[in-house]
């Protein structure tokens, strides 16, 4: 048995504990002290469950000039993420069983962290054929990849998902609320795809979802939070918590749904601190600087963030702005629960997916360190606290803050 020691987040609080890790990479014991064949003592560092990121676009296969599975999952590991949920708008899009199986085969053995794959069925029948997918993604509005479905198709998908008891993750924006006209920058863009488009889509969902289990992707504002159908879960991205229309980043900050005004961002923070947000998900959606370096109107929407999500929030936790329990819930245990995977909690029987972080360390974010294939981050210069060690099923995938291994990520099945 291997033993890992430190200040462990266990049963809702921090304690100096030893974790026993079995041959199968699972936690087999949690004790005040344990003896093992191999012992690692992390001293005062915190040992938290590895993060589960519900929303990433690793662009593989087909769009690998932006990112690929090895590079994106290495960056994820550096940011403390040990399981990702990969979106279906790759090329070809995962709309059929064949495309799903091809994507499974294409990614096998190439990821640095564990993963589940979403599919994007476009009809009730397609839902049945895509039963192996972890969950489904439905786009109510246009975004990268052109997978938008109309209300009729979405009703079919929701019916199918209800029958198969699958989760549907919804990109909830009502395109009827979008404004036409010249968009020159972030403020224009927020006005063109307004908050009302989110609320309107959510009201439609509340009346049309039947008994389907739904999760609302990237909620940007309190008005939309208020409209999340009861019983549904929701996520917020770090860019909507840390960036707003006042940042001078132009088209690099173009994302769907848009960054909002500073006042909206502050209200979203308060809602997060108050426990109104189930999960933090990065919506890591890289584009190259060439693609972003065109007039705002023509630039693609989406920005990278999988490596900085936890580190930005950990820094704020250290500053006393968020409770540690809130952080762990939103980055690990709750997203795992939403997906229905046996991850996200430190307890006997679970995979030893762990991040180890010294909260006293702080550094400024530099794109180079994150190793994204696209080579940039909208969070440049912001203070963050990165994990120094990350374990995936007991094996270290990050050591001294640097990627230490790759290719051992596995496709995780849902319960
Ligand atoms: Zn997305």
PDB file of N, CA and C and ligand atoms in Angstrom, residues 55 57 137 283, ligand 1:
ATOM      1  N   UNK A  55     -17.267  20.877 -18.484  1.00  0.00           N
ATOM      2  CA  UNK A  55     -17.471  21.555 -19.769  1.00  0.00           C
ATOM      3  C   UNK A  55     -16.142  21.962 -20.406  1.00  0.00           C
ATOM      4  N   UNK A  57     -13.786  21.827 -24.297  1.00  0.00           N
ATOM      5  CA  UNK A  57     -13.712  21.538 -25.734  1.00  0.00           C
ATOM      6  C   UNK A  57     -12.243  21.311 -26.070  1.00  0.00           C
ATOM      7  N   UNK A 137     -25.550  17.014 -24.984  1.00  0.00           N
ATOM      8  CA  UNK A 137     -25.478  18.471 -25.026  1.00  0.00           C
ATOM      9  C   UNK A 137     -26.471  18.957 -26.063  1.00  0.00           C
ATOM     10  N   UNK A 283     -15.651  25.734 -19.504  1.00  0.00           N
ATOM     11  CA  UNK A 283     -15.980  25.966 -20.918  1.00  0.00           C
ATOM     12  C   UNK A 283     -14.704  26.313 -21.697  1.00  0.00           C
TER      13      UNK A 283
HETATM   14 ZN1  LIG B   1     -18.940  25.185 -24.472  1.00  0.00          ZN
END
